[in-house]
PDB file of C-alpha atoms in Angstrom:
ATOM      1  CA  UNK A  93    -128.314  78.690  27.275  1.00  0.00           C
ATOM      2  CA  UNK A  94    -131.665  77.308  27.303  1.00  0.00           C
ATOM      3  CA  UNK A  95    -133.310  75.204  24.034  1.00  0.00           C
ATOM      4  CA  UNK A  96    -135.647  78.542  24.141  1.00  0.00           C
ATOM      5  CA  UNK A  97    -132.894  80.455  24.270  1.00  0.00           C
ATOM      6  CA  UNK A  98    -131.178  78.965  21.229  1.00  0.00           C
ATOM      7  CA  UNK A  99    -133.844  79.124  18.786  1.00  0.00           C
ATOM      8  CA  UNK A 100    -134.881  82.799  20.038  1.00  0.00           C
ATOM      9  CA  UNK A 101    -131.019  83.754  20.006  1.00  0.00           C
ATOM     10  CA  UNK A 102    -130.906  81.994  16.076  1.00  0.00           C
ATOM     11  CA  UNK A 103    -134.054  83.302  14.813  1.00  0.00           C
ATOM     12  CA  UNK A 104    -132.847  86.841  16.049  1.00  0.00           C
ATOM     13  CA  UNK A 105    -129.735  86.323  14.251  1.00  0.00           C
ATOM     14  CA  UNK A 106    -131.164  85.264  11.033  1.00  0.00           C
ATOM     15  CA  UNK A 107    -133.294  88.134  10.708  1.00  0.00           C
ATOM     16  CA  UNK A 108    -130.607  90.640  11.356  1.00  0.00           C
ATOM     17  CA  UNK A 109    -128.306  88.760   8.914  1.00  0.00           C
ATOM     18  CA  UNK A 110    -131.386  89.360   6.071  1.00  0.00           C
ATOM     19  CA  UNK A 111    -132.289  92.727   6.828  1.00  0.00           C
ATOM     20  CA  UNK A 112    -135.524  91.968   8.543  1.00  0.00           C
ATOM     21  CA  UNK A 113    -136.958  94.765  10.630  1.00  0.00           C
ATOM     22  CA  UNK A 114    -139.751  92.885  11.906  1.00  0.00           C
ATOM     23  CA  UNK A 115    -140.390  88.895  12.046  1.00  0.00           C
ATOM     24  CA  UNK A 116    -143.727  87.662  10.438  1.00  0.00           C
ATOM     25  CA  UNK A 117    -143.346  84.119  10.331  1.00  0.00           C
ATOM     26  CA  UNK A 118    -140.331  81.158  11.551  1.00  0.00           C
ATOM     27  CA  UNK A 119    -140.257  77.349  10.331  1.00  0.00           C
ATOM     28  CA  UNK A 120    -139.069  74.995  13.096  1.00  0.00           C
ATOM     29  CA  UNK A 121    -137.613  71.810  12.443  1.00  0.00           C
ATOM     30  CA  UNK A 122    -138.741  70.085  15.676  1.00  0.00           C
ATOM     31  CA  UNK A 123    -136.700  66.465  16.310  1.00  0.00           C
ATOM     32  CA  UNK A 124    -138.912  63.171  16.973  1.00  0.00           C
ATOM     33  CA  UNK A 125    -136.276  61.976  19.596  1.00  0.00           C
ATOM     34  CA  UNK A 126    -135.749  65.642  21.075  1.00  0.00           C
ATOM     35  CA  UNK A 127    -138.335  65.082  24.190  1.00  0.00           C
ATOM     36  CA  UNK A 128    -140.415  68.429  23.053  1.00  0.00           C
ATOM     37  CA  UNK A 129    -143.948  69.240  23.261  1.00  0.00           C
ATOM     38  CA  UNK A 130    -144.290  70.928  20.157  1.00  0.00           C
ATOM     39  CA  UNK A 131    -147.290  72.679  21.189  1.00  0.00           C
ATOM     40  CA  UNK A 132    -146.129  74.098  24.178  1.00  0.00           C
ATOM     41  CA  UNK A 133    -142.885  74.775  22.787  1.00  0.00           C
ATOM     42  CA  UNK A 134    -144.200  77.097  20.495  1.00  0.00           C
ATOM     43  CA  UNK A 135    -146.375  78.661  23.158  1.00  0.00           C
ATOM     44  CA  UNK A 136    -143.551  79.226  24.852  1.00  0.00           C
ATOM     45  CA  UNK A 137    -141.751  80.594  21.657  1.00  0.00           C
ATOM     46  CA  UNK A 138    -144.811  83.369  21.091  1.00  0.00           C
ATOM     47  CA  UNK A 139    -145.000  84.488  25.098  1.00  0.00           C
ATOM     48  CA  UNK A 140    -141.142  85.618  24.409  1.00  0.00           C
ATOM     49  CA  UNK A 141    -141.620  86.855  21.383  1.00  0.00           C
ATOM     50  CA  UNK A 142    -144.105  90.083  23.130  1.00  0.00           C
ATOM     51  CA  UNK A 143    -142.602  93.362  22.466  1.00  0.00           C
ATOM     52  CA  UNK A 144    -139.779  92.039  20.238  1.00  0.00           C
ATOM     53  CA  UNK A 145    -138.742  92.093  16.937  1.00  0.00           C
ATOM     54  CA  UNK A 146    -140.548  88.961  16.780  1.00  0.00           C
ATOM     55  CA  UNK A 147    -144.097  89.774  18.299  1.00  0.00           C
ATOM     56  CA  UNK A 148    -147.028  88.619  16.696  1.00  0.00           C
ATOM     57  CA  UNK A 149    -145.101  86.288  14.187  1.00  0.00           C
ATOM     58  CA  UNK A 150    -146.587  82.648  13.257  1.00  0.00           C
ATOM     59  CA  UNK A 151    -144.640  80.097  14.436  1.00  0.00           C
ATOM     60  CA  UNK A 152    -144.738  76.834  12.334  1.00  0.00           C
ATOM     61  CA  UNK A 153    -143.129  72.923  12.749  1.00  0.00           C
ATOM     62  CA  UNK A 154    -142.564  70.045  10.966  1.00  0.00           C
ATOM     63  CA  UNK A 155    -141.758  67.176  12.836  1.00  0.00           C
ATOM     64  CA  UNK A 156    -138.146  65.426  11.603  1.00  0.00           C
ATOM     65  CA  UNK A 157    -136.222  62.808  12.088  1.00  0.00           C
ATOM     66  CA  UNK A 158    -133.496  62.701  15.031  1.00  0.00           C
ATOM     67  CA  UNK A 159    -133.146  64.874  18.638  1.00  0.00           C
ATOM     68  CA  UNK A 160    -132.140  68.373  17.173  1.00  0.00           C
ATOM     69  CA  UNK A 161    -134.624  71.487  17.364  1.00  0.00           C
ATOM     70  CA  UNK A 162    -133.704  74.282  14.889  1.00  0.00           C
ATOM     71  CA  UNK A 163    -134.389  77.531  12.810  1.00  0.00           C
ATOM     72  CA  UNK A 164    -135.025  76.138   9.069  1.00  0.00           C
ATOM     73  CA  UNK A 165    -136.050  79.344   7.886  1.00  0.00           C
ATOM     74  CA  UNK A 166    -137.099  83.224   8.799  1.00  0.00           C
ATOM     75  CA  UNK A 167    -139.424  85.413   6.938  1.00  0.00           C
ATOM     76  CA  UNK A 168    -140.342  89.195   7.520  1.00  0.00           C
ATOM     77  CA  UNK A 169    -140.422  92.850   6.553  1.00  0.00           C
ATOM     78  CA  UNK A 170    -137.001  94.416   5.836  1.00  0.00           C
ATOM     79  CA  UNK A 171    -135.691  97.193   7.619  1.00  0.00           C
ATOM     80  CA  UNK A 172    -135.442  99.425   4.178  1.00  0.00           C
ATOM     81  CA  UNK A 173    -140.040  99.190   3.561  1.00  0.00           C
ATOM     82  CA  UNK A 174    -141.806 102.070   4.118  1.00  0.00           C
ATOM     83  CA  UNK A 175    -143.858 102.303   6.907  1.00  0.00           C
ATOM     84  CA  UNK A 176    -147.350 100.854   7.391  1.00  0.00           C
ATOM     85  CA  UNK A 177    -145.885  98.538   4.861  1.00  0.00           C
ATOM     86  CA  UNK A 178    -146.331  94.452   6.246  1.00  0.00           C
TER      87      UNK A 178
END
């Protein structure tokens, strides 16, 4: 599976796991040594996300230490809100 892939595969699994009906925002902990743009990486990440779960979420990154690229955290609207409510 792709680096893309993983993270879209993680951050789907995270919200599930909380109860999130729709993703609003995702932290990305974006390795020095991991030979990624971060820009385009996250333009990559949004152009997936249309028409998922996950459209129209913010996509942020920190820049860390070592060659890993990872989900550090998922926010969004559970499952059990009323409608209309974001």
């Amino acid at each position: 599976m792709s680096l893309l892939g993983k993270i879209l595969s993680s951050t789907r699994s995270a919200a599930l796991m909380g109860g999130l009906g729709r993703v609003t925002r995702i932290q990305i902990d974006i390795g020095r040594q991991a030979e990624v743009v971060p820009e385009v990486f996250v333009s990559a990440l949004k152009e997936r996300f249309r028409g998922d779960l996950l459209g129209n979420c913010q996509v942020q990154y920190q820049m860390v230490a070592g060659h890993q690229v990872r989900v550090q955290s998922v926010e969004g609207v559970p499952i059990s809100s009323p409608p209309g409510v974001v």
